[in-house]
PDB file of C-alpha atoms in Angstrom:
ATOM      1  CA  MET J   7     -76.253  58.337 -41.762  1.00  0.00           C
ATOM      2  CA  ILE J   8     -74.727  55.585 -39.836  1.00  0.00           C
ATOM      3  CA  THR J   9     -76.497  53.358 -37.213  1.00  0.00           C
ATOM      4  CA  ALA J  10     -75.479  52.516 -34.106  1.00  0.00           C
ATOM      5  CA  ALA J  11     -74.515  49.239 -34.640  1.00  0.00           C
ATOM      6  CA  LYS J  12     -72.499  50.143 -37.734  1.00  0.00           C
ATOM      7  CA  ARG J  13     -70.359  52.586 -35.197  1.00  0.00           C
ATOM      8  CA  ASN J  14     -69.663  49.500 -33.050  1.00  0.00           C
ATOM      9  CA  GLN J  15     -68.704  47.692 -35.454  1.00  0.00           C
ATOM     10  CA  ILE J  16     -66.082  50.204 -37.066  1.00  0.00           C
ATOM     11  CA  ALA J  17     -64.615  50.783 -33.391  1.00  0.00           C
ATOM     12  CA  LYS J  18     -63.889  47.413 -33.046  1.00  0.00           C
ATOM     13  CA  ARG J  19     -61.695  46.705 -36.579  1.00  0.00           C
ATOM     14  CA  ARG J  20     -58.580  46.150 -34.945  1.00  0.00           C
ATOM     15  CA  THR J  21     -56.679  47.440 -38.288  1.00  0.00           C
ATOM     16  CA  SER J  22     -57.819  49.938 -40.845  1.00  0.00           C
ATOM     17  CA  ARG J  23     -59.072  48.399 -44.010  1.00  0.00           C
ATOM     18  CA  MET J  24     -56.693  49.753 -47.571  1.00  0.00           C
ATOM     19  CA  ALA J  25     -58.742  49.790 -50.835  1.00  0.00           C
ATOM     20  CA  LEU J  26     -56.441  47.008 -52.644  1.00  0.00           C
ATOM     21  CA  SER J  27     -57.910  44.343 -53.999  1.00  0.00           C
ATOM     22  CA  ALA J  28     -56.163  40.635 -55.082  1.00  0.00           C
ATOM     23  CA  ALA J  29     -56.700  37.608 -56.802  1.00  0.00           C
ATOM     24  CA  ILE J  30     -57.029  34.774 -54.812  1.00  0.00           C
ATOM     25  CA  GLY J  31     -57.420  30.943 -54.691  1.00  0.00           C
ATOM     26  CA  LEU J  32     -60.238  29.766 -52.287  1.00  0.00           C
ATOM     27  CA  SER J  33     -61.481  26.850 -51.147  1.00  0.00           C
ATOM     28  CA  GLY J  34     -63.354  24.924 -48.272  1.00  0.00           C
ATOM     29  CA  GLN J  35     -67.253  23.499 -48.258  1.00  0.00           C
ATOM     30  CA  ASP J  36     -69.994  25.616 -49.402  1.00  0.00           C
ATOM     31  CA  HIS J  37     -73.452  26.438 -47.734  1.00  0.00           C
ATOM     32  CA  GLY J  38     -74.207  22.587 -48.912  1.00  0.00           C
ATOM     33  CA  LYS J  39     -71.571  21.376 -47.646  1.00  0.00           C
ATOM     34  CA  SER J  40     -69.835  20.579 -51.569  1.00  0.00           C
ATOM     35  CA  SER J  41     -66.354  20.646 -51.444  1.00  0.00           C
ATOM     36  CA  PHE J  42     -65.069  23.076 -53.544  1.00  0.00           C
ATOM     37  CA  THR J  43     -61.722  24.618 -55.179  1.00  0.00           C
ATOM     38  CA  THR J  44     -61.924  28.317 -56.885  1.00  0.00           C
ATOM     39  CA  HIS J  45     -60.447  31.292 -57.960  1.00  0.00           C
ATOM     40  CA  ALA J  46     -61.913  34.436 -56.172  1.00  0.00           C
ATOM     41  CA  LYS J  47     -61.705  38.679 -55.342  1.00  0.00           C
ATOM     42  CA  ALA J  48     -60.338  39.543 -52.118  1.00  0.00           C
ATOM     43  CA  THR J  49     -61.279  43.381 -51.220  1.00  0.00           C
ATOM     44  CA  HIS J  50     -60.958  45.766 -48.679  1.00  0.00           C
ATOM     45  CA  LEU J  51     -57.647  43.986 -47.220  1.00  0.00           C
ATOM     46  CA  ASN J  52     -56.604  44.534 -43.543  1.00  0.00           C
ATOM     47  CA  LYS J  53     -53.884  42.411 -41.121  1.00  0.00           C
ATOM     48  CA  HIS J  54     -56.748  40.113 -40.240  1.00  0.00           C
ATOM     49  CA  GLY J  55     -58.916  39.615 -43.511  1.00  0.00           C
ATOM     50  CA  ALA J  56     -60.518  40.907 -46.330  1.00  0.00           C
ATOM     51  CA  ALA J  57     -63.760  40.840 -47.868  1.00  0.00           C
ATOM     52  CA  ILE J  58     -64.082  37.913 -50.266  1.00  0.00           C
ATOM     53  CA  HIS J  59     -66.008  38.032 -53.488  1.00  0.00           C
ATOM     54  CA  LEU J  60     -67.330  34.552 -55.213  1.00  0.00           C
ATOM     55  CA  ASN J  61     -70.018  32.750 -56.934  1.00  0.00           C
ATOM     56  CA  ARG J  62     -70.946  30.168 -54.035  1.00  0.00           C
ATOM     57  CA  GLU J  63     -73.072  29.989 -51.038  1.00  0.00           C
ATOM     58  CA  LEU J  64     -71.017  29.838 -47.992  1.00  0.00           C
ATOM     59  CA  LEU J  65     -71.646  29.309 -44.084  1.00  0.00           C
ATOM     60  CA  VAL J  66     -71.057  32.083 -42.010  1.00  0.00           C
ATOM     61  CA  GLY J  67     -68.635  30.240 -38.953  1.00  0.00           C
ATOM     62  CA  SER J  68     -67.308  28.014 -41.405  1.00  0.00           C
ATOM     63  CA  THR J  69     -63.607  28.300 -42.392  1.00  0.00           C
ATOM     64  CA  VAL J  70     -62.185  28.102 -45.599  1.00  0.00           C
ATOM     65  CA  VAL J  71     -58.301  28.304 -46.776  1.00  0.00           C
ATOM     66  CA  VAL J  72     -57.127  31.370 -48.624  1.00  0.00           C
ATOM     67  CA  ARG J  73     -54.091  31.371 -51.201  1.00  0.00           C
ATOM     68  CA  ASN J  74     -52.327  34.447 -52.484  1.00  0.00           C
ATOM     69  CA  LYS J  75     -50.943  35.145 -56.028  1.00  0.00           C
ATOM     70  CA  SER J  76     -47.505  33.401 -54.433  1.00  0.00           C
ATOM     71  CA  GLY J  77     -48.989  30.253 -53.395  1.00  0.00           C
ATOM     72  CA  ALA J  78     -48.766  30.637 -49.623  1.00  0.00           C
ATOM     73  CA  GLN J  79     -51.948  29.572 -47.985  1.00  0.00           C
ATOM     74  CA  VAL J  80     -53.758  30.643 -44.655  1.00  0.00           C
ATOM     75  CA  SER J  81     -57.244  29.389 -42.749  1.00  0.00           C
ATOM     76  CA  ALA J  82     -59.901  31.932 -42.509  1.00  0.00           C
ATOM     77  CA  ARG J  83     -62.823  32.075 -41.157  1.00  0.00           C
ATOM     78  CA  VAL J  84     -66.288  33.188 -42.246  1.00  0.00           C
ATOM     79  CA  ILE J  85     -67.823  35.954 -40.340  1.00  0.00           C
ATOM     80  CA  ARG J  86     -70.674  37.221 -41.970  1.00  0.00           C
ATOM     81  CA  GLU J  87     -72.396  37.564 -45.590  1.00  0.00           C
ATOM     82  CA  VAL J  88     -71.889  41.251 -46.813  1.00  0.00           C
ATOM     83  CA  LYS J  89     -74.304  41.145 -50.349  1.00  0.00           C
ATOM     84  CA  ALA J  90     -75.419  39.088 -52.994  1.00  0.00           C
ATOM     85  CA  VAL J  91     -75.536  40.699 -55.964  1.00  0.00           C
ATOM     86  CA  GLU J  92     -76.639  39.084 -59.559  1.00  0.00           C
ATOM     87  CA  GLY J  93     -74.762  35.520 -58.236  1.00  0.00           C
ATOM     88  CA  VAL J  94     -71.960  37.384 -56.658  1.00  0.00           C
ATOM     89  CA  ARG J  95     -71.891  36.909 -52.868  1.00  0.00           C
ATOM     90  CA  THR J  96     -69.616  38.772 -50.840  1.00  0.00           C
ATOM     91  CA  TYR J  97     -68.685  37.731 -47.009  1.00  0.00           C
ATOM     92  CA  GLY J  98     -66.168  39.112 -44.152  1.00  0.00           C
ATOM     93  CA  ILE J  99     -63.746  37.152 -43.464  1.00  0.00           C
ATOM     94  CA  GLU J 100     -60.834  36.948 -40.392  1.00  0.00           C
ATOM     95  CA  PHE J 101     -57.668  34.806 -40.575  1.00  0.00           C
ATOM     96  CA  THR J 102     -57.845  32.184 -37.989  1.00  0.00           C
ATOM     97  CA  GLU J 103     -53.913  32.282 -37.640  1.00  0.00           C
ATOM     98  CA  GLN J 104     -52.113  35.153 -36.421  1.00  0.00           C
ATOM     99  CA  ASP J 105     -48.234  34.421 -37.408  1.00  0.00           C
ATOM    100  CA  ASN J 106     -45.437  35.739 -39.379  1.00  0.00           C
ATOM    101  CA  ARG J 107     -47.185  33.722 -42.449  1.00  0.00           C
ATOM    102  CA  VAL J 108     -49.872  35.642 -41.901  1.00  0.00           C
ATOM    103  CA  LYS J 109     -48.676  38.984 -41.079  1.00  0.00           C
ATOM    104  CA  ASN J 110     -46.799  39.070 -44.530  1.00  0.00           C
ATOM    105  CA  PHE J 111     -49.798  37.156 -46.436  1.00  0.00           C
ATOM    106  CA  TRP J 112     -51.171  40.174 -48.661  1.00  0.00           C
ATOM    107  CA  GLY J 113     -47.155  41.449 -49.169  1.00  0.00           C
ATOM    108  CA  ILE J 114     -48.082  44.992 -48.475  1.00  0.00           C
ATOM    109  CA  THR J 115     -47.134  47.135 -44.752  1.00  0.00           C
ATOM    110  CA  PHE J 116     -50.133  48.022 -43.489  1.00  0.00           C
ATOM    111  CA  PRO J 117     -50.091  51.530 -41.212  1.00  0.00           C
ATOM    112  CA  THR J 118     -50.243  51.463 -37.218  1.00  0.00           C
ATOM    113  CA  ALA J 119     -53.454  52.141 -35.331  1.00  0.00           C
TER     114      ALA J 119
END
């Protein structure tokens, strides 16, 4: 059953998610303010962000740098923690920039809404 809050969140989504995953590099500061650079996985890709999976606790509202397989990097804001299972945390992120670099960041064409 979809709750009213979940329905509103889906209605507000700017673009469709694609059930694809990508290996990424991620750097920033964790919940304890320690700097890090690590490998992570991005899933549910869309034009404006993704879900990221890593074994580090991040602070919602913080900014991280995401690097794709080609070495391109963009800044993204941690929007919310989705879940944490067996040491792997999943966060929703959105890109903070909306230029051509971001538009082509995942290297795929997204369907128009």
